[in-house]
PDB file of C-alpha atoms in Angstrom:
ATOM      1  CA  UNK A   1       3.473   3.063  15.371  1.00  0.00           C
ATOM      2  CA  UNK A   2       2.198   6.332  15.639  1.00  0.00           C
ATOM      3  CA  UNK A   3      -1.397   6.593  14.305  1.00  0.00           C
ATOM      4  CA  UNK A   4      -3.170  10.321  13.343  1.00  0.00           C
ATOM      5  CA  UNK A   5      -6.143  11.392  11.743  1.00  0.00           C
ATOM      6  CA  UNK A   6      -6.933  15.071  10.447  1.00  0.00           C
ATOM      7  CA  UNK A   7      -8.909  16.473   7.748  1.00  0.00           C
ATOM      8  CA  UNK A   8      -9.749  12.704   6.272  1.00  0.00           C
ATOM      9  CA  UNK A   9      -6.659  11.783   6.301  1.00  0.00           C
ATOM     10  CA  UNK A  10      -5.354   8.572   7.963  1.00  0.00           C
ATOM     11  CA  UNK A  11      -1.731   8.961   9.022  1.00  0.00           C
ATOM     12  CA  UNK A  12       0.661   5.999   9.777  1.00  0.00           C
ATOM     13  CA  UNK A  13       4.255   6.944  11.242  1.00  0.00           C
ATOM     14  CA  UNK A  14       6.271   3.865  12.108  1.00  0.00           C
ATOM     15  CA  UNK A  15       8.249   5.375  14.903  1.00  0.00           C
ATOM     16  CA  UNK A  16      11.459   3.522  15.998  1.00  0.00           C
ATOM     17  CA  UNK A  17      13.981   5.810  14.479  1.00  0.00           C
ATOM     18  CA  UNK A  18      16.837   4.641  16.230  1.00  0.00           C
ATOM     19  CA  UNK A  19      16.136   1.260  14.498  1.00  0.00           C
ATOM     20  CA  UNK A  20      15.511   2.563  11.397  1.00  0.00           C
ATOM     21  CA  UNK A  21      11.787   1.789  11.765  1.00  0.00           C
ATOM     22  CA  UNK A  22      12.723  -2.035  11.815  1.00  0.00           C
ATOM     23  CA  UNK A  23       8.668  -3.683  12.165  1.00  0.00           C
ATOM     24  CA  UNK A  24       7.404  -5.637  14.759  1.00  0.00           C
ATOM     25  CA  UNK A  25       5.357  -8.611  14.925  1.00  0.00           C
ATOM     26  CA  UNK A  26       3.382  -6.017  17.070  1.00  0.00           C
ATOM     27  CA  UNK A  27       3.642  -2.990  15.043  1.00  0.00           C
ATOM     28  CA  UNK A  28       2.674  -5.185  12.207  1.00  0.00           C
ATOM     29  CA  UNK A  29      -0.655  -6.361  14.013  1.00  0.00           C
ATOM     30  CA  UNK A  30      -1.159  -3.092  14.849  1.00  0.00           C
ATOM     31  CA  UNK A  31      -0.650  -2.124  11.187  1.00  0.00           C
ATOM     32  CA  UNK A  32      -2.936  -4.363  10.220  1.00  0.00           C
ATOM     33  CA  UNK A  33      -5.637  -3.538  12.687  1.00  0.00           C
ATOM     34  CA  UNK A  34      -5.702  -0.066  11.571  1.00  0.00           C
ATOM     35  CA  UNK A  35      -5.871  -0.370   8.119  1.00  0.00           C
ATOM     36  CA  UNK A  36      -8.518  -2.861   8.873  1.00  0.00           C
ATOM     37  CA  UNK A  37     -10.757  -0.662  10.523  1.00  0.00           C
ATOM     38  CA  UNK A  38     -10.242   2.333   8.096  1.00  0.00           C
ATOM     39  CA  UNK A  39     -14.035   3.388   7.096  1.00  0.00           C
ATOM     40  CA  UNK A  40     -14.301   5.407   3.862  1.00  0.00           C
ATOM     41  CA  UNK A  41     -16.806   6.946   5.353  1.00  0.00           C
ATOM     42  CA  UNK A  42     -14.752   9.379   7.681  1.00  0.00           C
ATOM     43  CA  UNK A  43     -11.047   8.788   5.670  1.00  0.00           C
ATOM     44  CA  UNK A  44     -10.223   9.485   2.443  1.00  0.00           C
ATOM     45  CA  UNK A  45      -6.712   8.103   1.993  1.00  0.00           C
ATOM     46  CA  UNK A  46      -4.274   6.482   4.105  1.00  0.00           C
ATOM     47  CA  UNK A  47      -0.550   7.622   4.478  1.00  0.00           C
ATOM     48  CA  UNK A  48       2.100   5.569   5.600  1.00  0.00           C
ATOM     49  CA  UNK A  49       5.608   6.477   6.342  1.00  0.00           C
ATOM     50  CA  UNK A  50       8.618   7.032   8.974  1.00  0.00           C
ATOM     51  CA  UNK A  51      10.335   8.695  11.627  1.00  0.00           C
ATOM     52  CA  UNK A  52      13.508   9.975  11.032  1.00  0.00           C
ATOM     53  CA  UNK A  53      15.808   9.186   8.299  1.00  0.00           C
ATOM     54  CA  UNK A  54      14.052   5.773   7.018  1.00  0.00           C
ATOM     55  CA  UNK A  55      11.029   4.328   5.946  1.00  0.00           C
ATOM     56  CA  UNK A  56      11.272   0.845   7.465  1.00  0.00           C
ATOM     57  CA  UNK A  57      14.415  -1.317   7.372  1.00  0.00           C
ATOM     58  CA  UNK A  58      12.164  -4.234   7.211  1.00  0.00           C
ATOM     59  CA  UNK A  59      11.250  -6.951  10.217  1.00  0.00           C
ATOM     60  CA  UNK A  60      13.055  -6.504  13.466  1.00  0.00           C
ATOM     61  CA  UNK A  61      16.292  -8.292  13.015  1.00  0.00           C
ATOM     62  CA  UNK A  62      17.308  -8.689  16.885  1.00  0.00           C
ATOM     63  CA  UNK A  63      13.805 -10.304  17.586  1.00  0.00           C
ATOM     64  CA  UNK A  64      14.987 -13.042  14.313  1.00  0.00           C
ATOM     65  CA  UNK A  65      17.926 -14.061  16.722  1.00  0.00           C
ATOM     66  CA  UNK A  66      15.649 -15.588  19.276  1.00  0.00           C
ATOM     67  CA  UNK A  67      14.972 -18.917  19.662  1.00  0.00           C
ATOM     68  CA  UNK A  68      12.585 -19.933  16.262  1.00  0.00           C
ATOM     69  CA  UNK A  69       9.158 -21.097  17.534  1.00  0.00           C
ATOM     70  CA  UNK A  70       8.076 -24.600  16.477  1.00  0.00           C
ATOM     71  CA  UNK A  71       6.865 -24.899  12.938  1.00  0.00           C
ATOM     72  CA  UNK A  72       3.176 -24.581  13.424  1.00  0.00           C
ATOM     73  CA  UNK A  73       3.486 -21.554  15.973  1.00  0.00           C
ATOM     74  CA  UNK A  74       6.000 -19.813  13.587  1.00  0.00           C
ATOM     75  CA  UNK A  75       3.529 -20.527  11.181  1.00  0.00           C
ATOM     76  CA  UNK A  76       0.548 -18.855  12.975  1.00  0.00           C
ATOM     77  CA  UNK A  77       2.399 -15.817  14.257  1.00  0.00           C
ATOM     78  CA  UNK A  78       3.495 -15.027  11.044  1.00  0.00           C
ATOM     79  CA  UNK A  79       0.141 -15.256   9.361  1.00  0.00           C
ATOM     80  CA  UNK A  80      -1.743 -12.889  12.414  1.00  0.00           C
ATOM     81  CA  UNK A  81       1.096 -10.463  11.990  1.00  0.00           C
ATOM     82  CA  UNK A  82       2.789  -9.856   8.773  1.00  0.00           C
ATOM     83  CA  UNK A  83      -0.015 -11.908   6.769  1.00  0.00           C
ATOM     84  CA  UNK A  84      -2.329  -9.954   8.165  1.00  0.00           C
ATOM     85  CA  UNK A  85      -0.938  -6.413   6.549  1.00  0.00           C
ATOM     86  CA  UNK A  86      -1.173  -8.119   3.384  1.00  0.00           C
ATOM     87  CA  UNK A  87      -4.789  -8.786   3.864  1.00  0.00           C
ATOM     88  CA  UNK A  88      -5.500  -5.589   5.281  1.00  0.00           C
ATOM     89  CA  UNK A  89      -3.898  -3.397   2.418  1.00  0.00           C
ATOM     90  CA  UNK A  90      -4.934  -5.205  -0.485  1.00  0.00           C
ATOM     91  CA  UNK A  91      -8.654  -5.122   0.986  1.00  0.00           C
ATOM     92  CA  UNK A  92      -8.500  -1.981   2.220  1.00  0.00           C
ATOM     93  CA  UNK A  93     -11.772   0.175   0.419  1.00  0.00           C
ATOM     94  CA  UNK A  94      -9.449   3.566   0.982  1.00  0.00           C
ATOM     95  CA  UNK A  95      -6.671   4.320  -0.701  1.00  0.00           C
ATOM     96  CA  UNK A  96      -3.000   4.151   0.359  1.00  0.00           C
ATOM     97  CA  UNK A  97      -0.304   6.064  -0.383  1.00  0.00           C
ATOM     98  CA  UNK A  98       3.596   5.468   0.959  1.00  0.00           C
ATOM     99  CA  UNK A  99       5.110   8.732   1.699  1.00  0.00           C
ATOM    100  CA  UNK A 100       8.839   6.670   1.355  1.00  0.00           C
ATOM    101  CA  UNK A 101      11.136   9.564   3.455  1.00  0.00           C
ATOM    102  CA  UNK A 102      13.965   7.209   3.745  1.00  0.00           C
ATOM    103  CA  UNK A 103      15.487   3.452   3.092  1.00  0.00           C
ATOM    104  CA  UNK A 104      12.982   0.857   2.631  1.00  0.00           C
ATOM    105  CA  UNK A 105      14.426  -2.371   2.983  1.00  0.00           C
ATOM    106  CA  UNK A 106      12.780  -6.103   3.151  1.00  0.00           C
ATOM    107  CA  UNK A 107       9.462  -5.899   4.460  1.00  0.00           C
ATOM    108  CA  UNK A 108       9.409  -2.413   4.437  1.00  0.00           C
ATOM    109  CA  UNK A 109      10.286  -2.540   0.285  1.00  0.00           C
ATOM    110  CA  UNK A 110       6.772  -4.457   0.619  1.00  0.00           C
ATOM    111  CA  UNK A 111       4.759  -2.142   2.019  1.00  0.00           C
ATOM    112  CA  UNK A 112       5.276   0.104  -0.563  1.00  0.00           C
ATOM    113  CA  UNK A 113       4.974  -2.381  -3.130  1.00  0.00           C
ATOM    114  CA  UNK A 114       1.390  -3.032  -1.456  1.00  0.00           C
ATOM    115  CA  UNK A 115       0.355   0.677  -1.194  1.00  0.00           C
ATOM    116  CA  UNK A 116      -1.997   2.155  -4.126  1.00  0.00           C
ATOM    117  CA  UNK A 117       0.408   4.908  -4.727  1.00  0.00           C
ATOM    118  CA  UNK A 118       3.682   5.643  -3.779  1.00  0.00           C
ATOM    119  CA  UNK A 119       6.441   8.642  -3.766  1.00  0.00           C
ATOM    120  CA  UNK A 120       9.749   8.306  -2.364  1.00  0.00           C
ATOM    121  CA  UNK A 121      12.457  11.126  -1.506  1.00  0.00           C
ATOM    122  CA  UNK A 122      15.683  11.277  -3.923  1.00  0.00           C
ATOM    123  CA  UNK A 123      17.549  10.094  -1.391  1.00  0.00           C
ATOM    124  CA  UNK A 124      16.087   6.468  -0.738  1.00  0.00           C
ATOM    125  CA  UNK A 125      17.474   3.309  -1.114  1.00  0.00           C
ATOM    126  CA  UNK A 126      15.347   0.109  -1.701  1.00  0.00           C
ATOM    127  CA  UNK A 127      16.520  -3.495  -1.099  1.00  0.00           C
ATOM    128  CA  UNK A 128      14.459  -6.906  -0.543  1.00  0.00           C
ATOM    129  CA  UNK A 129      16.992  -7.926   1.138  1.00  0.00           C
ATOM    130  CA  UNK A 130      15.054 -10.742   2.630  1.00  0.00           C
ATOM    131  CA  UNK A 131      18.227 -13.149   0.826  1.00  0.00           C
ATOM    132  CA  UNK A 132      20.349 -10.726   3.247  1.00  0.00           C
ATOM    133  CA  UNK A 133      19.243 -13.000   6.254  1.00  0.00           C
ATOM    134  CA  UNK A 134      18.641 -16.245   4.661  1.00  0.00           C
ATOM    135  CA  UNK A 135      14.267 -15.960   3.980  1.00  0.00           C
ATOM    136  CA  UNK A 136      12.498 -15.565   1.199  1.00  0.00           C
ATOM    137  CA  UNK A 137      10.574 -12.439   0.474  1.00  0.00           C
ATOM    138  CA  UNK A 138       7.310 -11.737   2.671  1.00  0.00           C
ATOM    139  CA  UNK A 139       4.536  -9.575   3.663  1.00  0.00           C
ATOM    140  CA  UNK A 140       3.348 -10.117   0.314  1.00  0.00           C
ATOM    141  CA  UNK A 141       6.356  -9.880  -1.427  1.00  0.00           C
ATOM    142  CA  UNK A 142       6.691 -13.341  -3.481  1.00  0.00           C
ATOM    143  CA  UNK A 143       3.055 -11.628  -5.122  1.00  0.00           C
ATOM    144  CA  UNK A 144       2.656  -8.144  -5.827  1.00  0.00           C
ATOM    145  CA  UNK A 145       6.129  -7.787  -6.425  1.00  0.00           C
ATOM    146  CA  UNK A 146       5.861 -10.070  -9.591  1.00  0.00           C
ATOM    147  CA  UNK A 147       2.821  -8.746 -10.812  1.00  0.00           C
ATOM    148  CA  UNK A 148       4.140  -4.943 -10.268  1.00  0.00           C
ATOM    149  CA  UNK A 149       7.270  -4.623 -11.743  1.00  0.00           C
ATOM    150  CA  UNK A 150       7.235  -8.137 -13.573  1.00  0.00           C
ATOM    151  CA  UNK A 151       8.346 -11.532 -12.849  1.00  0.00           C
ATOM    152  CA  UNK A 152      12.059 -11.372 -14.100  1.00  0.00           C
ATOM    153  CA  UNK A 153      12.920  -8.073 -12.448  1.00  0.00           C
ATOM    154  CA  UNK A 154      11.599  -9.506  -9.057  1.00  0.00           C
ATOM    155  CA  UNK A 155      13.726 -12.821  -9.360  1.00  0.00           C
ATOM    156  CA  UNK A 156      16.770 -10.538  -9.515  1.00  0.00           C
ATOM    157  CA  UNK A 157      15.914  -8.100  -6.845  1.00  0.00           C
ATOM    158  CA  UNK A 158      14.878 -10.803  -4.833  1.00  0.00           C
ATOM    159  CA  UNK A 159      18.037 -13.674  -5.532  1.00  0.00           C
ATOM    160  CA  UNK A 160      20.555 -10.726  -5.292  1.00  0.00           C
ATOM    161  CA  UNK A 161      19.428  -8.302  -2.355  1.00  0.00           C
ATOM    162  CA  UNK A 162      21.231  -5.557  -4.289  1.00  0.00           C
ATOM    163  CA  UNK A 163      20.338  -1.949  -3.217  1.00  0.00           C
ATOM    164  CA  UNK A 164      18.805   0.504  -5.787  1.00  0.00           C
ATOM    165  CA  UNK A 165      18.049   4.280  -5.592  1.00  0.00           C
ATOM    166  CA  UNK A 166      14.700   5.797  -5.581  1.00  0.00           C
ATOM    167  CA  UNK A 167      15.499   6.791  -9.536  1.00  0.00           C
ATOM    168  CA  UNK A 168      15.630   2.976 -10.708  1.00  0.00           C
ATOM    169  CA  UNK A 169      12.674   2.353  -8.210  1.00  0.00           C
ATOM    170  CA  UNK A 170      10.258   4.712 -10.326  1.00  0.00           C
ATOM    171  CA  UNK A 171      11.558   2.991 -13.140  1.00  0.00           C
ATOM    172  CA  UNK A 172      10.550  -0.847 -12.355  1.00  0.00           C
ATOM    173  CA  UNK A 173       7.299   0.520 -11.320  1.00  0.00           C
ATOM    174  CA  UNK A 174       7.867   0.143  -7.321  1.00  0.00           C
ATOM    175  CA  UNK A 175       7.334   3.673  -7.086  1.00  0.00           C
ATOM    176  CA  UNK A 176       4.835   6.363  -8.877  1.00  0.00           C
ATOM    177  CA  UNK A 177       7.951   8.895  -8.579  1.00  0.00           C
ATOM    178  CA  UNK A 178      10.603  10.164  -7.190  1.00  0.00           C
ATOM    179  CA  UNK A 179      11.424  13.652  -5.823  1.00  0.00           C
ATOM    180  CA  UNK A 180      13.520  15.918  -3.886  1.00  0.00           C
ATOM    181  CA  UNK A 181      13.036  14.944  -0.261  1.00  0.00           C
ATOM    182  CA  UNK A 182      12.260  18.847   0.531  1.00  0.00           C
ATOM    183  CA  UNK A 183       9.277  18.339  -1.938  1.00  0.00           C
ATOM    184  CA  UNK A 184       7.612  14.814  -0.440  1.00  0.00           C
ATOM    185  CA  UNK A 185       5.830  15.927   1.873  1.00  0.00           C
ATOM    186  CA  UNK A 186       4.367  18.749  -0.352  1.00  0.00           C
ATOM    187  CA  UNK A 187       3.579  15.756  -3.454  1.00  0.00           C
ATOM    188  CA  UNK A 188       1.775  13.419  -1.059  1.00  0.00           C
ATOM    189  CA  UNK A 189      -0.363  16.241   0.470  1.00  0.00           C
ATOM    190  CA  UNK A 190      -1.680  17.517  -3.844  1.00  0.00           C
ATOM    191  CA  UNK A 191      -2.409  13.338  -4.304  1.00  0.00           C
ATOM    192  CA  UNK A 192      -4.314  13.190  -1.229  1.00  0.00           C
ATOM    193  CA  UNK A 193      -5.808  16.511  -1.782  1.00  0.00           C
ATOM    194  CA  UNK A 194      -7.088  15.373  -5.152  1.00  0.00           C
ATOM    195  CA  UNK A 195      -7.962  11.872  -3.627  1.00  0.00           C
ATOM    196  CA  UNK A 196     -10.388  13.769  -1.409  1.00  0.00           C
ATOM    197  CA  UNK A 197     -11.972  15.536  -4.215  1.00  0.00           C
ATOM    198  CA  UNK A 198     -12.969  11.502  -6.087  1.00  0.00           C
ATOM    199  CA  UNK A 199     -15.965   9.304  -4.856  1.00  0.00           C
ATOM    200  CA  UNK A 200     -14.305   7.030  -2.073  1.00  0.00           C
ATOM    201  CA  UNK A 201     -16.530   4.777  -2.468  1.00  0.00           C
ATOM    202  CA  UNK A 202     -15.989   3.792  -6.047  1.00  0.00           C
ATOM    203  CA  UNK A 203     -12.180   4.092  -6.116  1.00  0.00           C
ATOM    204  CA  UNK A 204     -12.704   1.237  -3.263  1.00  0.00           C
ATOM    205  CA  UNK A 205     -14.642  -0.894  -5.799  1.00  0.00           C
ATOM    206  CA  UNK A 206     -12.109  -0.093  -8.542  1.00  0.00           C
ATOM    207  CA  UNK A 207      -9.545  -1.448  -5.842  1.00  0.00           C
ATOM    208  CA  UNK A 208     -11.373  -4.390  -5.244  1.00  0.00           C
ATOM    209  CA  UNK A 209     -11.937  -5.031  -9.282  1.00  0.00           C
ATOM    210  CA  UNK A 210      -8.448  -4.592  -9.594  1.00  0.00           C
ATOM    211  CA  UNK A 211      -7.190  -6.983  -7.066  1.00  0.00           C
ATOM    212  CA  UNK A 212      -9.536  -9.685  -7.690  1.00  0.00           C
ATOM    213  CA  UNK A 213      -9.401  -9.836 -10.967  1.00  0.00           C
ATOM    214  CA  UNK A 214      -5.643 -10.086 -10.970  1.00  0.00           C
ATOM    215  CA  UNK A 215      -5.594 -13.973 -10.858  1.00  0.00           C
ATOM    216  CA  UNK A 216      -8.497 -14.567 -12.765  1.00  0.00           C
ATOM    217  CA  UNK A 217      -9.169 -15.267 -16.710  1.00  0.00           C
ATOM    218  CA  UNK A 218     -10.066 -12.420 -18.730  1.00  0.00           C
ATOM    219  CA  UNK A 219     -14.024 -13.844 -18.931  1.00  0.00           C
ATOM    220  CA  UNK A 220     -14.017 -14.374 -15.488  1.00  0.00           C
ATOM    221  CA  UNK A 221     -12.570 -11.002 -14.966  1.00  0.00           C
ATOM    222  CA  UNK A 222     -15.010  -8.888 -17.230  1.00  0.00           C
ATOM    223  CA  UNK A 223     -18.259 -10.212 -15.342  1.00  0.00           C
ATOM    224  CA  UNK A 224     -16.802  -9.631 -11.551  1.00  0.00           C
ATOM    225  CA  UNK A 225     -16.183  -5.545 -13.371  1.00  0.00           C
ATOM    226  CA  UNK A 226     -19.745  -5.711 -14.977  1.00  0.00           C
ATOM    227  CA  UNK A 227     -20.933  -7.229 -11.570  1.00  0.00           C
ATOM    228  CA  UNK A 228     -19.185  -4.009  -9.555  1.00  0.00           C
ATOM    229  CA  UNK A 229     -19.828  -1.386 -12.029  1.00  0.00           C
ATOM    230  CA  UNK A 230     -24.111  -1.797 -11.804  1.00  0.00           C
ATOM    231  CA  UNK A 231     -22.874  -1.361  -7.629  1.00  0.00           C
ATOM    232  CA  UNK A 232     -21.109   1.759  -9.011  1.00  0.00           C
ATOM    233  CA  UNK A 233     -23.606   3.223 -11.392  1.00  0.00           C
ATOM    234  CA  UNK A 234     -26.298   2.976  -8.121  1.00  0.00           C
ATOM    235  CA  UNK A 235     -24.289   4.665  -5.599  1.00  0.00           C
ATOM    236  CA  UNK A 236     -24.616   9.139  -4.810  1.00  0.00           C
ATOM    237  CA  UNK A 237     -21.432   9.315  -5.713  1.00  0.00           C
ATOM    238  CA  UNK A 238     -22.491   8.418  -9.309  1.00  0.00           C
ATOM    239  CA  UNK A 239     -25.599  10.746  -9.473  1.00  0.00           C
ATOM    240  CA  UNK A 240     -23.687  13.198  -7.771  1.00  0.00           C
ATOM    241  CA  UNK A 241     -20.980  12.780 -10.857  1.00  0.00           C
ATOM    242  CA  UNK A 242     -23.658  12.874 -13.651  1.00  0.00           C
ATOM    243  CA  UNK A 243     -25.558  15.928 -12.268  1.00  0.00           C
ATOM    244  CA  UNK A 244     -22.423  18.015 -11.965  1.00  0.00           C
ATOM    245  CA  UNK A 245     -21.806  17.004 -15.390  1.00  0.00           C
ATOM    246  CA  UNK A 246     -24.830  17.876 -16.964  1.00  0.00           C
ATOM    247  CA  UNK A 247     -24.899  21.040 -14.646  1.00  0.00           C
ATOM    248  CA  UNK A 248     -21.381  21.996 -15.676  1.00  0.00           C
ATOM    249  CA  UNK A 249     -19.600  22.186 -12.337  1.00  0.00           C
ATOM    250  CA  UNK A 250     -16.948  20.420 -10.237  1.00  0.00           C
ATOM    251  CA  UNK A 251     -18.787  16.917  -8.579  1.00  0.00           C
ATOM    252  CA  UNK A 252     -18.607  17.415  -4.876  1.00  0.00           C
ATOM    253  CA  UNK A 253     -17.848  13.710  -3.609  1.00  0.00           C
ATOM    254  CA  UNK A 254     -17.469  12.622   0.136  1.00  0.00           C
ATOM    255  CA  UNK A 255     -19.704  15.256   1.395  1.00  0.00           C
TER     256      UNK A 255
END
């Protein structure tokens, strides 16, 4: 995975093009590890995408034809690697967007379910094909993929491993939108732009509210949002917002 960072922007290429980007248990450690250590303080947003003609074509398939490792080893490796991402993404206080150049298949279909915001070329086709291979859908997938485009629309996807355009992905919610691949690059670059120009620090807490709250009753879920918005209301980025309010000009976040 190639890993760059310019202007506040965190830039995530996974880089085995001749694979279609097929993940590693080391790629996703390294994944995870990244996104881990992002700091809001130097980065903005996080973009993820591929080499070449795909996003990611999901886990490595050849390493799957190895021997299995015992139950509780399996169980282990899986959970530092792939488990890990989950972790990572959902905690992560900066926000992610999935520039989706190409096919996103299996674990790969994941990631971009997992990412804050996502865009995806004309072009792509989606699968969780996870059925494909005889698993069951993970790096997240048996969760967010539920809870984002709805519980009946994931069985299918999921019990069928049919492939779907870019088109039908924007319309079960995978996706924010899709465009003409010539114009992806261009539509990630005005989101992160505008990203860069809102209080980092606060659309981390409205991450975190967001998350948490998604398994909790709605009582439960209106104090955590009181609880995070008096964190909100004492942070500069707040003043900062009110004063250019009252002073009628543009806030100037992240400075």
């Amino acid at each position: 995975m190639e890993i760059d960072s310019d202007d506040g922007v965190l830039r995530l290429t996974f880089d085995r093009p001749g694979v279609l980007n097929a993940i590693t248990r080391e790629t996703a450690s390294k994944l995870a590890d990244t996104i881990g250590d992002a700091d809001p303080e130097e980065s903005h947003a996080i973009v993820i995408t591929g080499e070449g003609d795909a996003f990611s074509a999901g886990g490595d398939i050849e390493a799957m034809a190895e021997e299995p490792d015992p139950p509780r080893q399996a169980y282990e490796e899986v959970t530092e690697t792939f488990g890990r991402v989950v972790e990572a993404m959902l905690e992560c206080p900066v926000p992610i967007v999935a520039n989706v150049n190409g096919d996103a298949v299996g674990a790969g279909l994941a990631i971009v379910a997992l990412s804050d915001i996502a865009y995806a070329a004309e072009d792509a086709t989606f699968s969780c094909a996870f059925v494909r291979v005889g698993l069951i859908p993970d790096t997240g997938g048996t969760f967010m993929l539920p809870r984002l485009i709805g519980l009946r629309a994931a069985k299918k996807l999921a019990f069928t491993g049919e492939f779907f355009d870019a088109e039908r992905a924007a319309e079960l919610d995978l996706i924010n939108e899709s465009v003409p691949a010539a114009d992806l690059d261009e539509r990630v670059t005005e989101t992160v732009e505008r990203l860069g120009r809102r209080p980092t620090d606060v659309i981390g807490m409205m991450k975190q509210a967001m998350h948490e709250n998604m398994g909790r009753q709605w009582d439960e879920a209106l104090d955590y949002e009181n609880l995070l918005q008096v964190h909100a209301r004492a942070t500069d980025s707040h003043e900062e917002g009110v004063a250019a309010f009252l002073e009628g000009r543009e806030p100037e976040f992240n400075e």
